[in-house]
Amino acid sequence: MKKVVLITGASNGMGFEAAKLFAEKGYSVVAGARRVEKIPADKNISAVKLDVSDVSSNEAFVQFALQKFGRIDVLINNAGYGEYGPTEEISYSNALYQFKVNYFAAVNLAQLVLPTMRKQQSGRIVNISSTGGNGYVPLGAHYHASKAALQQWSDVLDTEVSQFGIRSVIVQPGGTQSAWSEIAMKNAKENLKPDSPYKKLVEGIGNMLNNINLDATSKELAEVFYQAATDAKPKFRYYYSFRDRMMVWTARNHPRITHFGMNQLVKGILKK
Ligand SMILES: NC(=O)c1ccc[n+]([C@@H]2O[C@H](COP(=O)([O-])OP(=O)(O)OC[C@H]3O[C@@H](n4cnc5c(N)ncnc54)[C@H](OP(=O)(O)O)[C@@H]3O)[C@@H](O)[C@H]2O)c1
């Protein structure tokens, strides 16, 4: 029997590549995104219109998978974006929306698949966090908070469901080629108030993100997702590179170093 994977955010970037990879590996893939027409076309991929911020859309997504395949082996909570901007100026509703997409959607979808996984006595929930679930950059407060919350939640969930043969694991990508930074910086500009005192900071962080050499591709990260979904004994955290692992290690063990670095970054931007 073919295994069944549900992947959110499959219209672009890592989710798009993951849908292709799991299909190649012989999985039945149920792939969701709002731009359903951009999900890769393949005989093993069922494209479903999905807005993860909408509970009824999540319910329909999981129902589709159960009706068509009758089982769910893997859920990949990948859909996400950066609601960047100065914390003082991001509206409360945009901050809430950030948590809906990056955190509460994962919670909602996990609750929807767990009864099936429990009956099967097997299942894997792969939650796509970020090195920014531990480290951070200025303007990303709600993004980093949502990814940190996702990590804590996933770890607690894992302790509760491993008794049923189900594991909840975290992947922490670092900067990766996708639409992510463009969307984050577009949001940072849109979140700025007219005559904002944070304009220079937004420009500086935007320049920095534009000039970072992103060596990781979404395709390479899809391989990491696959490993996290299929390792017989899953690791506590999955990384693409040693550099990403070290960044997280530093942020966890020496938070002052990370904080000092970010303060220096802001000073450098404002001095120019
Ligand atoms: N790229 C990076 O540098 C990086 C680093 C660390 C972590 N991450 C994380 O990796 C994950 C994948 O991001 P990516 O880099 O592949 O970004 P991306 O190219 O922007 O793709 C994001 C995907 O999420 C989907 N999405 C966004 N909001 C959604 C919603 N409300 N409902 C359903 N789908 C939604 C988008 O589809 P639609 O717009 O069609 O709905 C798209 O398919 C995210 O969780 C991101 O935070 C990215």
PDB file of C-alpha atoms and ligand atoms in Angstrom:
ATOM      1  CA  MET A   1       0.000   0.000   0.000  1.00  0.00           C
ATOM      2  CA  LYS A   2       1.280   3.456  -0.933  1.00  0.00           C
ATOM      3  CA  LYS A   3       2.075   5.788   1.922  1.00  0.00           C
ATOM      4  CA  VAL A   4       0.160   9.074   2.115  1.00  0.00           C
ATOM      5  CA  VAL A   5       1.709  12.472   2.863  1.00  0.00           C
ATOM      6  CA  LEU A   6      -0.103  15.782   3.358  1.00  0.00           C
ATOM      7  CA  ILE A   7       1.991  18.864   2.542  1.00  0.00           C
ATOM      8  CA  THR A   8       0.867  22.445   3.156  1.00  0.00           C
ATOM      9  CA  GLY A   9       2.264  25.400   1.207  1.00  0.00           C
ATOM     10  CA  ALA A  10       2.996  23.283  -1.879  1.00  0.00           C
ATOM     11  CA  SER A  11       2.622  26.039  -4.499  1.00  0.00           C
ATOM     12  CA  ASN A  12       6.161  27.381  -4.107  1.00  0.00           C
ATOM     13  CA  GLY A  13       9.577  26.929  -2.521  1.00  0.00           C
ATOM     14  CA  MET A  14      10.253  24.020  -0.222  1.00  0.00           C
ATOM     15  CA  GLY A  15       6.666  22.706  -0.155  1.00  0.00           C
ATOM     16  CA  PHE A  16       6.571  22.639  -3.975  1.00  0.00           C
ATOM     17  CA  GLU A  17       9.841  20.688  -4.114  1.00  0.00           C
ATOM     18  CA  ALA A  18       8.773  18.393  -1.286  1.00  0.00           C
ATOM     19  CA  ALA A  19       5.545  17.504  -3.138  1.00  0.00           C
ATOM     20  CA  LYS A  20       7.605  16.542  -6.211  1.00  0.00           C
ATOM     21  CA  LEU A  21      10.143  14.550  -4.180  1.00  0.00           C
ATOM     22  CA  PHE A  22       7.583  12.529  -2.183  1.00  0.00           C
ATOM     23  CA  ALA A  23       5.694  11.786  -5.433  1.00  0.00           C
ATOM     24  CA  GLU A  24       8.947  10.557  -7.036  1.00  0.00           C
ATOM     25  CA  LYS A  25       9.562   8.350  -4.000  1.00  0.00           C
ATOM     26  CA  GLY A  26       6.185   6.671  -4.571  1.00  0.00           C
ATOM     27  CA  TYR A  27       4.036   8.454  -1.991  1.00  0.00           C
ATOM     28  CA  SER A  28       0.461   9.548  -2.653  1.00  0.00           C
ATOM     29  CA  VAL A  29       0.810  13.277  -2.061  1.00  0.00           C
ATOM     30  CA  VAL A  30      -2.050  15.518  -0.984  1.00  0.00           C
ATOM     31  CA  ALA A  31      -0.677  18.996  -1.590  1.00  0.00           C
ATOM     32  CA  GLY A  32      -2.385  22.193  -0.447  1.00  0.00           C
ATOM     33  CA  ALA A  33      -2.000  25.923  -1.092  1.00  0.00           C
ATOM     34  CA  ARG A  34      -4.159  28.943  -1.837  1.00  0.00           C
ATOM     35  CA  ARG A  35      -2.674  29.150  -5.360  1.00  0.00           C
ATOM     36  CA  VAL A  36      -3.723  25.606  -6.155  1.00  0.00           C
ATOM     37  CA  GLU A  37      -2.847  26.077  -9.853  1.00  0.00           C
ATOM     38  CA  LYS A  38       0.854  26.403  -8.933  1.00  0.00           C
ATOM     39  CA  ILE A  39       1.084  23.029  -7.182  1.00  0.00           C
ATOM     40  CA  PRO A  40       3.203  20.626  -9.284  1.00  0.00           C
ATOM     41  CA  ALA A  41       1.194  18.483 -11.673  1.00  0.00           C
ATOM     42  CA  ASP A  42       1.932  14.766 -11.259  1.00  0.00           C
ATOM     43  CA  LYS A  43      -0.115  11.577 -11.251  1.00  0.00           C
ATOM     44  CA  ASN A  44       0.868  10.993  -7.605  1.00  0.00           C
ATOM     45  CA  ILE A  45      -0.034  14.531  -6.473  1.00  0.00           C
ATOM     46  CA  SER A  46      -3.583  15.582  -5.602  1.00  0.00           C
ATOM     47  CA  ALA A  47      -3.713  19.387  -5.556  1.00  0.00           C
ATOM     48  CA  VAL A  48      -6.200  20.836  -3.081  1.00  0.00           C
ATOM     49  CA  LYS A  49      -7.053  24.490  -2.529  1.00  0.00           C
ATOM     50  CA  LEU A  50      -6.055  25.238   1.048  1.00  0.00           C
ATOM     51  CA  ASP A  51      -5.907  28.323   3.234  1.00  0.00           C
ATOM     52  CA  VAL A  52      -4.315  27.096   6.475  1.00  0.00           C
ATOM     53  CA  SER A  53      -5.632  30.120   8.394  1.00  0.00           C
ATOM     54  CA  ASP A  54      -9.180  28.824   7.827  1.00  0.00           C
ATOM     55  CA  VAL A  55     -10.339  25.921  10.029  1.00  0.00           C
ATOM     56  CA  SER A  56     -12.969  24.712   7.542  1.00  0.00           C
ATOM     57  CA  SER A  57     -10.365  24.697   4.746  1.00  0.00           C
ATOM     58  CA  ASN A  58      -8.064  22.556   6.919  1.00  0.00           C
ATOM     59  CA  GLU A  59     -10.953  20.183   7.684  1.00  0.00           C
ATOM     60  CA  ALA A  60     -11.765  19.815   3.972  1.00  0.00           C
ATOM     61  CA  PHE A  61      -8.064  19.169   3.197  1.00  0.00           C
ATOM     62  CA  VAL A  62      -7.799  16.309   5.697  1.00  0.00           C
ATOM     63  CA  GLN A  63     -11.230  14.919   4.722  1.00  0.00           C
ATOM     64  CA  PHE A  64     -10.149  14.853   1.078  1.00  0.00           C
ATOM     65  CA  ALA A  65      -7.103  12.755   1.976  1.00  0.00           C
ATOM     66  CA  LEU A  66      -9.094  10.343   4.130  1.00  0.00           C
ATOM     67  CA  GLN A  67     -11.849   9.867   1.571  1.00  0.00           C
ATOM     68  CA  LYS A  68      -9.414   9.304  -1.279  1.00  0.00           C
ATOM     69  CA  PHE A  69      -6.754   7.213   0.478  1.00  0.00           C
ATOM     70  CA  GLY A  70      -8.179   6.109   3.847  1.00  0.00           C
ATOM     71  CA  ARG A  71      -4.905   6.728   5.721  1.00  0.00           C
ATOM     72  CA  ILE A  72      -2.394   9.465   6.580  1.00  0.00           C
ATOM     73  CA  ASP A  73       1.246   8.570   7.203  1.00  0.00           C
ATOM     74  CA  VAL A  74       2.890  12.000   7.217  1.00  0.00           C
ATOM     75  CA  LEU A  75       1.742  15.580   7.748  1.00  0.00           C
ATOM     76  CA  ILE A  76       4.216  18.309   6.764  1.00  0.00           C
ATOM     77  CA  ASN A  77       3.277  21.663   8.271  1.00  0.00           C
ATOM     78  CA  ASN A  78       5.259  23.796   5.847  1.00  0.00           C
ATOM     79  CA  ALA A  79       3.012  26.756   4.897  1.00  0.00           C
ATOM     80  CA  GLY A  80       4.433  29.914   6.426  1.00  0.00           C
ATOM     81  CA  TYR A  81       5.569  33.455   5.798  1.00  0.00           C
ATOM     82  CA  GLY A  82       7.252  36.400   7.556  1.00  0.00           C
ATOM     83  CA  GLU A  83       5.061  39.218   8.856  1.00  0.00           C
ATOM     84  CA  TYR A  84       8.083  41.491   9.068  1.00  0.00           C
ATOM     85  CA  GLY A  85       8.045  45.097  10.248  1.00  0.00           C
ATOM     86  CA  PRO A  86       8.816  47.196  13.311  1.00  0.00           C
ATOM     87  CA  THR A  87       7.066  45.718  16.333  1.00  0.00           C
ATOM     88  CA  GLU A  88       5.686  49.149  17.279  1.00  0.00           C
ATOM     89  CA  GLU A  89       3.905  49.495  13.956  1.00  0.00           C
ATOM     90  CA  ILE A  90       2.672  46.019  12.979  1.00  0.00           C
ATOM     91  CA  SER A  91      -1.101  45.961  13.467  1.00  0.00           C
ATOM     92  CA  TYR A  92      -2.548  43.617  16.049  1.00  0.00           C
ATOM     93  CA  SER A  93      -4.543  41.837  13.331  1.00  0.00           C
ATOM     94  CA  ASN A  94      -1.393  41.214  11.235  1.00  0.00           C
ATOM     95  CA  ALA A  95       0.398  39.883  14.317  1.00  0.00           C
ATOM     96  CA  LEU A  96      -2.518  37.519  14.982  1.00  0.00           C
ATOM     97  CA  TYR A  97      -2.549  36.402  11.341  1.00  0.00           C
ATOM     98  CA  GLN A  98       1.164  35.563  11.559  1.00  0.00           C
ATOM     99  CA  PHE A  99       0.411  33.189  14.430  1.00  0.00           C
ATOM    100  CA  LYS A 100      -2.636  31.746  12.646  1.00  0.00           C
ATOM    101  CA  VAL A 101      -0.585  30.726   9.602  1.00  0.00           C
ATOM    102  CA  ASN A 102       2.733  29.776  11.224  1.00  0.00           C
ATOM    103  CA  TYR A 103       1.488  28.270  14.490  1.00  0.00           C
ATOM    104  CA  PHE A 104      -2.263  27.667  14.928  1.00  0.00           C
ATOM    105  CA  ALA A 105      -2.615  26.078  11.482  1.00  0.00           C
ATOM    106  CA  ALA A 106      -0.096  23.403  12.509  1.00  0.00           C
ATOM    107  CA  VAL A 107      -2.002  22.835  15.760  1.00  0.00           C
ATOM    108  CA  ASN A 108      -5.324  22.590  13.909  1.00  0.00           C
ATOM    109  CA  LEU A 109      -4.022  20.202  11.222  1.00  0.00           C
ATOM    110  CA  ALA A 110      -2.284  17.982  13.769  1.00  0.00           C
ATOM    111  CA  GLN A 111      -5.550  17.643  15.723  1.00  0.00           C
ATOM    112  CA  LEU A 112      -7.300  16.662  12.502  1.00  0.00           C
ATOM    113  CA  VAL A 113      -4.808  13.914  11.520  1.00  0.00           C
ATOM    114  CA  LEU A 114      -4.006  12.497  14.970  1.00  0.00           C
ATOM    115  CA  PRO A 115      -7.138  10.316  15.413  1.00  0.00           C
ATOM    116  CA  THR A 116      -6.272   8.531  12.140  1.00  0.00           C
ATOM    117  CA  MET A 117      -2.587   8.187  13.028  1.00  0.00           C
ATOM    118  CA  ARG A 118      -3.529   6.820  16.455  1.00  0.00           C
ATOM    119  CA  LYS A 119      -5.790   4.174  14.887  1.00  0.00           C
ATOM    120  CA  GLN A 120      -2.943   3.225  12.543  1.00  0.00           C
ATOM    121  CA  GLN A 121      -0.508   3.200  15.505  1.00  0.00           C
ATOM    122  CA  SER A 122       1.909   5.103  13.272  1.00  0.00           C
ATOM    123  CA  GLY A 123       2.447   8.558  11.836  1.00  0.00           C
ATOM    124  CA  ARG A 124       4.909  11.432  11.544  1.00  0.00           C
ATOM    125  CA  ILE A 125       4.221  15.150  11.878  1.00  0.00           C
ATOM    126  CA  VAL A 126       7.030  17.260  10.408  1.00  0.00           C
ATOM    127  CA  ASN A 127       6.894  20.889  11.462  1.00  0.00           C
ATOM    128  CA  ILE A 128       8.885  23.376   9.408  1.00  0.00           C
ATOM    129  CA  SER A 129      10.329  25.928  11.787  1.00  0.00           C
ATOM    130  CA  SER A 130      13.481  27.954  11.035  1.00  0.00           C
ATOM    131  CA  THR A 131      16.915  28.662  12.480  1.00  0.00           C
ATOM    132  CA  GLY A 132      14.916  31.773  13.421  1.00  0.00           C
ATOM    133  CA  GLY A 133      12.973  29.637  15.899  1.00  0.00           C
ATOM    134  CA  ASN A 134      16.006  30.263  18.136  1.00  0.00           C
ATOM    135  CA  GLY A 135      17.976  33.079  16.503  1.00  0.00           C
ATOM    136  CA  TYR A 136      16.390  36.265  15.212  1.00  0.00           C
ATOM    137  CA  VAL A 137      16.811  39.476  13.262  1.00  0.00           C
ATOM    138  CA  PRO A 138      15.290  42.896  13.931  1.00  0.00           C
ATOM    139  CA  LEU A 139      11.805  43.351  12.347  1.00  0.00           C
ATOM    140  CA  GLY A 140      10.999  39.641  12.656  1.00  0.00           C
ATOM    141  CA  ALA A 141       9.512  39.625  16.172  1.00  0.00           C
ATOM    142  CA  HIS A 142       6.228  37.866  15.392  1.00  0.00           C
ATOM    143  CA  TYR A 143       7.844  35.527  12.873  1.00  0.00           C
ATOM    144  CA  HIS A 144      10.498  34.369  15.344  1.00  0.00           C
ATOM    145  CA  ALA A 145       7.970  34.157  18.180  1.00  0.00           C
ATOM    146  CA  SER A 146       5.657  32.010  16.015  1.00  0.00           C
ATOM    147  CA  LYS A 147       8.489  29.624  15.082  1.00  0.00           C
ATOM    148  CA  ALA A 148       9.695  29.394  18.701  1.00  0.00           C
ATOM    149  CA  ALA A 149       6.100  28.556  19.701  1.00  0.00           C
ATOM    150  CA  LEU A 150       5.919  25.919  16.960  1.00  0.00           C
ATOM    151  CA  GLN A 151       9.070  24.251  18.316  1.00  0.00           C
ATOM    152  CA  GLN A 152       7.838  24.167  21.923  1.00  0.00           C
ATOM    153  CA  TRP A 153       4.445  22.871  20.838  1.00  0.00           C
ATOM    154  CA  SER A 154       5.979  20.179  18.621  1.00  0.00           C
ATOM    155  CA  ASP A 155       8.247  18.968  21.433  1.00  0.00           C
ATOM    156  CA  VAL A 156       5.342  18.714  23.889  1.00  0.00           C
ATOM    157  CA  LEU A 157       3.180  16.950  21.312  1.00  0.00           C
ATOM    158  CA  ASP A 158       5.959  14.430  20.675  1.00  0.00           C
ATOM    159  CA  THR A 159       6.029  13.449  24.350  1.00  0.00           C
ATOM    160  CA  GLU A 160       2.278  12.838  24.291  1.00  0.00           C
ATOM    161  CA  VAL A 161       1.909  10.858  21.047  1.00  0.00           C
ATOM    162  CA  SER A 162       5.056   8.747  20.827  1.00  0.00           C
ATOM    163  CA  GLN A 163       3.207   6.109  22.949  1.00  0.00           C
ATOM    164  CA  PHE A 164       0.995   5.574  19.838  1.00  0.00           C
ATOM    165  CA  GLY A 165       3.896   5.200  17.394  1.00  0.00           C
ATOM    166  CA  ILE A 166       3.539   8.807  16.242  1.00  0.00           C
ATOM    167  CA  ARG A 167       6.413  11.312  16.252  1.00  0.00           C
ATOM    168  CA  SER A 168       6.370  15.098  15.937  1.00  0.00           C
ATOM    169  CA  VAL A 169       9.668  16.526  14.640  1.00  0.00           C
ATOM    170  CA  ILE A 170      11.160  19.875  13.719  1.00  0.00           C
ATOM    171  CA  VAL A 171      13.108  20.961  10.648  1.00  0.00           C
ATOM    172  CA  GLN A 172      15.023  24.235  11.031  1.00  0.00           C
ATOM    173  CA  PRO A 173      15.968  25.620   7.603  1.00  0.00           C
ATOM    174  CA  GLY A 174      18.301  28.598   7.401  1.00  0.00           C
ATOM    175  CA  GLY A 175      18.188  31.098   4.528  1.00  0.00           C
ATOM    176  CA  THR A 176      16.948  29.161   1.492  1.00  0.00           C
ATOM    177  CA  GLN A 177      16.176  30.176  -2.101  1.00  0.00           C
ATOM    178  CA  SER A 178      12.395  30.723  -2.291  1.00  0.00           C
ATOM    179  CA  ALA A 179       9.890  33.606  -2.246  1.00  0.00           C
ATOM    180  CA  TRP A 180      10.227  33.900   1.531  1.00  0.00           C
ATOM    181  CA  SER A 181      12.509  36.984   1.886  1.00  0.00           C
ATOM    182  CA  GLU A 182      10.766  38.926  -0.873  1.00  0.00           C
ATOM    183  CA  ILE A 183       7.411  38.425   0.875  1.00  0.00           C
ATOM    184  CA  ALA A 184       8.889  39.254   4.315  1.00  0.00           C
ATOM    185  CA  MET A 185      10.384  42.538   3.061  1.00  0.00           C
ATOM    186  CA  LYS A 186       7.231  43.467   1.140  1.00  0.00           C
ATOM    187  CA  ASN A 187       5.347  43.022   4.419  1.00  0.00           C
ATOM    188  CA  ALA A 188       7.960  45.061   6.320  1.00  0.00           C
ATOM    189  CA  LYS A 189       7.384  47.992   3.949  1.00  0.00           C
ATOM    190  CA  GLU A 190       3.597  47.642   4.071  1.00  0.00           C
ATOM    191  CA  ASN A 191       3.650  47.527   7.867  1.00  0.00           C
ATOM    192  CA  LEU A 192       5.561  50.854   8.052  1.00  0.00           C
ATOM    193  CA  LYS A 193       3.451  53.849   9.033  1.00  0.00           C
ATOM    194  CA  PRO A 194       3.837  57.077   7.002  1.00  0.00           C
ATOM    195  CA  ASP A 195       6.764  59.117   8.447  1.00  0.00           C
ATOM    196  CA  SER A 196       7.884  56.078  10.396  1.00  0.00           C
ATOM    197  CA  PRO A 197      11.091  56.463  12.446  1.00  0.00           C
ATOM    198  CA  TYR A 198      11.955  52.872  11.412  1.00  0.00           C
ATOM    199  CA  LYS A 199      12.343  53.545   7.659  1.00  0.00           C
ATOM    200  CA  LYS A 200      16.130  53.382   7.711  1.00  0.00           C
ATOM    201  CA  LEU A 201      16.113  50.133   9.658  1.00  0.00           C
ATOM    202  CA  VAL A 202      13.656  48.559   7.199  1.00  0.00           C
ATOM    203  CA  GLU A 203      15.823  49.658   4.249  1.00  0.00           C
ATOM    204  CA  GLY A 204      18.974  48.323   5.925  1.00  0.00           C
ATOM    205  CA  ILE A 205      17.505  44.931   6.801  1.00  0.00           C
ATOM    206  CA  GLY A 206      16.020  44.760   3.278  1.00  0.00           C
ATOM    207  CA  ASN A 207      19.471  45.375   1.749  1.00  0.00           C
ATOM    208  CA  MET A 208      20.994  42.781   4.027  1.00  0.00           C
ATOM    209  CA  LEU A 209      18.411  40.122   3.074  1.00  0.00           C
ATOM    210  CA  ASN A 210      18.836  40.967  -0.638  1.00  0.00           C
ATOM    211  CA  ASN A 211      22.601  40.549  -0.431  1.00  0.00           C
ATOM    212  CA  ILE A 212      22.755  37.337   1.581  1.00  0.00           C
ATOM    213  CA  ASN A 213      24.188  34.548  -0.519  1.00  0.00           C
ATOM    214  CA  LEU A 214      21.563  31.817  -0.124  1.00  0.00           C
ATOM    215  CA  ASP A 215      23.389  28.618  -0.948  1.00  0.00           C
ATOM    216  CA  ALA A 216      20.575  26.259   0.090  1.00  0.00           C
ATOM    217  CA  THR A 217      17.944  25.483  -2.534  1.00  0.00           C
ATOM    218  CA  SER A 218      14.351  24.522  -1.839  1.00  0.00           C
ATOM    219  CA  LYS A 219      15.088  21.200  -3.527  1.00  0.00           C
ATOM    220  CA  GLU A 220      17.864  20.483  -1.026  1.00  0.00           C
ATOM    221  CA  LEU A 221      15.572  21.357   1.863  1.00  0.00           C
ATOM    222  CA  ALA A 222      12.930  18.999   0.442  1.00  0.00           C
ATOM    223  CA  GLU A 223      15.512  16.198   0.895  1.00  0.00           C
ATOM    224  CA  VAL A 224      15.815  17.196   4.560  1.00  0.00           C
ATOM    225  CA  PHE A 225      12.005  17.107   4.911  1.00  0.00           C
ATOM    226  CA  TYR A 226      12.068  13.588   3.416  1.00  0.00           C
ATOM    227  CA  GLN A 227      14.675  12.437   5.890  1.00  0.00           C
ATOM    228  CA  ALA A 228      12.691  13.892   8.798  1.00  0.00           C
ATOM    229  CA  ALA A 229       9.569  12.106   7.550  1.00  0.00           C
ATOM    230  CA  THR A 230      11.188   8.708   6.996  1.00  0.00           C
ATOM    231  CA  ASP A 231      14.050   8.181   9.488  1.00  0.00           C
ATOM    232  CA  ALA A 232      13.139   5.109  11.524  1.00  0.00           C
ATOM    233  CA  LYS A 233      14.440   6.881  14.638  1.00  0.00           C
ATOM    234  CA  PRO A 234      13.793  10.582  14.059  1.00  0.00           C
ATOM    235  CA  LYS A 235      16.316  13.142  15.279  1.00  0.00           C
ATOM    236  CA  PHE A 236      15.343  15.891  17.705  1.00  0.00           C
ATOM    237  CA  ARG A 237      16.107  18.583  15.076  1.00  0.00           C
ATOM    238  CA  TYR A 238      16.891  18.506  11.354  1.00  0.00           C
ATOM    239  CA  TYR A 239      19.248  21.013   9.679  1.00  0.00           C
ATOM    240  CA  TYR A 240      20.452  21.563   6.144  1.00  0.00           C
ATOM    241  CA  SER A 241      23.991  22.608   7.096  1.00  0.00           C
ATOM    242  CA  PHE A 242      26.492  22.627   9.924  1.00  0.00           C
ATOM    243  CA  ARG A 243      26.319  26.459   9.836  1.00  0.00           C
ATOM    244  CA  ASP A 244      22.544  26.358  10.532  1.00  0.00           C
ATOM    245  CA  ARG A 245      23.120  23.917  13.386  1.00  0.00           C
ATOM    246  CA  MET A 246      25.811  26.183  14.881  1.00  0.00           C
ATOM    247  CA  MET A 247      23.620  29.270  14.563  1.00  0.00           C
ATOM    248  CA  VAL A 248      20.904  27.539  16.565  1.00  0.00           C
ATOM    249  CA  TRP A 249      23.420  26.147  19.051  1.00  0.00           C
ATOM    250  CA  THR A 250      24.797  29.649  19.680  1.00  0.00           C
ATOM    251  CA  ALA A 251      21.338  31.183  20.066  1.00  0.00           C
ATOM    252  CA  ARG A 252      20.285  28.443  22.511  1.00  0.00           C
ATOM    253  CA  ASN A 253      23.471  28.316  24.568  1.00  0.00           C
ATOM    254  CA  HIS A 254      24.770  31.868  24.292  1.00  0.00           C
ATOM    255  CA  PRO A 255      21.719  34.065  23.705  1.00  0.00           C
ATOM    256  CA  ARG A 256      23.741  37.139  24.683  1.00  0.00           C
ATOM    257  CA  ILE A 257      26.063  36.631  21.704  1.00  0.00           C
ATOM    258  CA  THR A 258      23.098  36.528  19.319  1.00  0.00           C
ATOM    259  CA  HIS A 259      21.580  39.588  20.972  1.00  0.00           C
ATOM    260  CA  PHE A 260      24.865  41.504  20.899  1.00  0.00           C
ATOM    261  CA  GLY A 261      25.281  40.645  17.200  1.00  0.00           C
ATOM    262  CA  MET A 262      21.808  41.931  16.356  1.00  0.00           C
ATOM    263  CA  ASN A 263      22.342  45.159  18.287  1.00  0.00           C
ATOM    264  CA  GLN A 264      25.605  45.680  16.398  1.00  0.00           C
ATOM    265  CA  LEU A 265      23.765  45.057  13.122  1.00  0.00           C
ATOM    266  CA  VAL A 266      21.215  47.784  13.931  1.00  0.00           C
ATOM    267  CA  LYS A 267      23.973  50.214  14.993  1.00  0.00           C
ATOM    268  CA  GLY A 268      25.796  49.564  11.696  1.00  0.00           C
ATOM    269  CA  ILE A 269      22.642  50.209   9.657  1.00  0.00           C
ATOM    270  CA  LEU A 270      21.769  53.433  11.495  1.00  0.00           C
ATOM    271  CA  LYS A 271      25.347  54.787  11.225  1.00  0.00           C
ATOM    272  CA  LYS A 272      25.330  54.676   7.387  1.00  0.00           C
TER     273      LYS A 272
HETATM  274  N1  LIG B   1      13.191  30.430   2.695  1.00  0.00           N
HETATM  275  C1  LIG B   1      13.773  30.623   3.854  1.00  0.00           C
HETATM  276  O1  LIG B   1      14.845  31.273   3.925  1.00  0.00           O
HETATM  277  C2  LIG B   1      13.218  29.984   5.097  1.00  0.00           C
HETATM  278  C3  LIG B   1      14.068  29.831   6.199  1.00  0.00           C
HETATM  279  C4  LIG B   1      13.578  29.217   7.351  1.00  0.00           C
HETATM  280  C5  LIG B   1      12.280  28.754   7.400  1.00  0.00           C
HETATM  281  N2  LIG B   1      11.455  28.915   6.302  1.00  0.00           N
HETATM  282  C6  LIG B   1      10.093  28.375   6.413  1.00  0.00           C
HETATM  283  O2  LIG B   1       9.938  27.364   5.421  1.00  0.00           O
HETATM  284  C7  LIG B   1       8.535  27.254   5.068  1.00  0.00           C
HETATM  285  C8  LIG B   1       8.409  27.283   3.549  1.00  0.00           C
HETATM  286  O3  LIG B   1       8.769  28.583   3.082  1.00  0.00           O
HETATM  287  P1  LIG B   1       9.446  28.862   1.660  1.00  0.00           P
HETATM  288  O4  LIG B   1      10.796  29.387   1.924  1.00  0.00           O
HETATM  289  O5  LIG B   1       9.279  27.703   0.770  1.00  0.00           O
HETATM  290  O6  LIG B   1       8.540  30.126   1.215  1.00  0.00           O
HETATM  291  P2  LIG B   1       7.643  30.448  -0.058  1.00  0.00           P
HETATM  292  O7  LIG B   1       8.388  30.188  -1.319  1.00  0.00           O
HETATM  293  O8  LIG B   1       7.104  31.818   0.173  1.00  0.00           O
HETATM  294  O9  LIG B   1       6.442  29.382   0.047  1.00  0.00           O
HETATM  295  C9  LIG B   1       5.515  29.475   1.083  1.00  0.00           C
HETATM  296  C10 LIG B   1       4.351  28.539   0.817  1.00  0.00           C
HETATM  297  O10 LIG B   1       3.423  28.705   1.904  1.00  0.00           O
HETATM  298  C11 LIG B   1       2.147  28.867   1.369  1.00  0.00           C
HETATM  299  N3  LIG B   1       1.265  29.653   2.234  1.00  0.00           N
HETATM  300  C12 LIG B   1       1.458  30.867   2.771  1.00  0.00           C
HETATM  301  N4  LIG B   1       0.385  31.267   3.447  1.00  0.00           N
HETATM  302  C13 LIG B   1      -0.517  30.267   3.329  1.00  0.00           C
HETATM  303  C14 LIG B   1      -1.841  30.061   3.790  1.00  0.00           C
HETATM  304  N5  LIG B   1      -2.500  30.981   4.521  1.00  0.00           N
HETATM  305  N6  LIG B   1      -2.484  28.895   3.473  1.00  0.00           N
HETATM  306  C15 LIG B   1      -1.860  27.944   2.731  1.00  0.00           C
HETATM  307  N7  LIG B   1      -0.602  28.075   2.257  1.00  0.00           N
HETATM  308  C16 LIG B   1       0.036  29.233   2.549  1.00  0.00           C
HETATM  309  C17 LIG B   1       2.338  29.530   0.012  1.00  0.00           C
HETATM  310  O11 LIG B   1       1.260  29.178  -0.845  1.00  0.00           O
HETATM  311  P3  LIG B   1       0.045  30.150  -1.287  1.00  0.00           P
HETATM  312  O12 LIG B   1       0.543  31.560  -1.210  1.00  0.00           O
HETATM  313  O13 LIG B   1      -0.267  29.684  -2.677  1.00  0.00           O
HETATM  314  O14 LIG B   1      -1.050  29.818  -0.329  1.00  0.00           O
HETATM  315  C18 LIG B   1       3.617  28.863  -0.469  1.00  0.00           C
HETATM  316  O15 LIG B   1       3.323  27.667  -1.149  1.00  0.00           O
HETATM  317  C19 LIG B   1       7.836  28.397   5.786  1.00  0.00           C
HETATM  318  O16 LIG B   1       7.227  27.898   6.957  1.00  0.00           O
HETATM  319  C20 LIG B   1       8.968  29.356   6.130  1.00  0.00           C
HETATM  320  O17 LIG B   1       8.686  30.160   7.244  1.00  0.00           O
HETATM  321  C21 LIG B   1      11.901  29.530   5.164  1.00  0.00           C
END
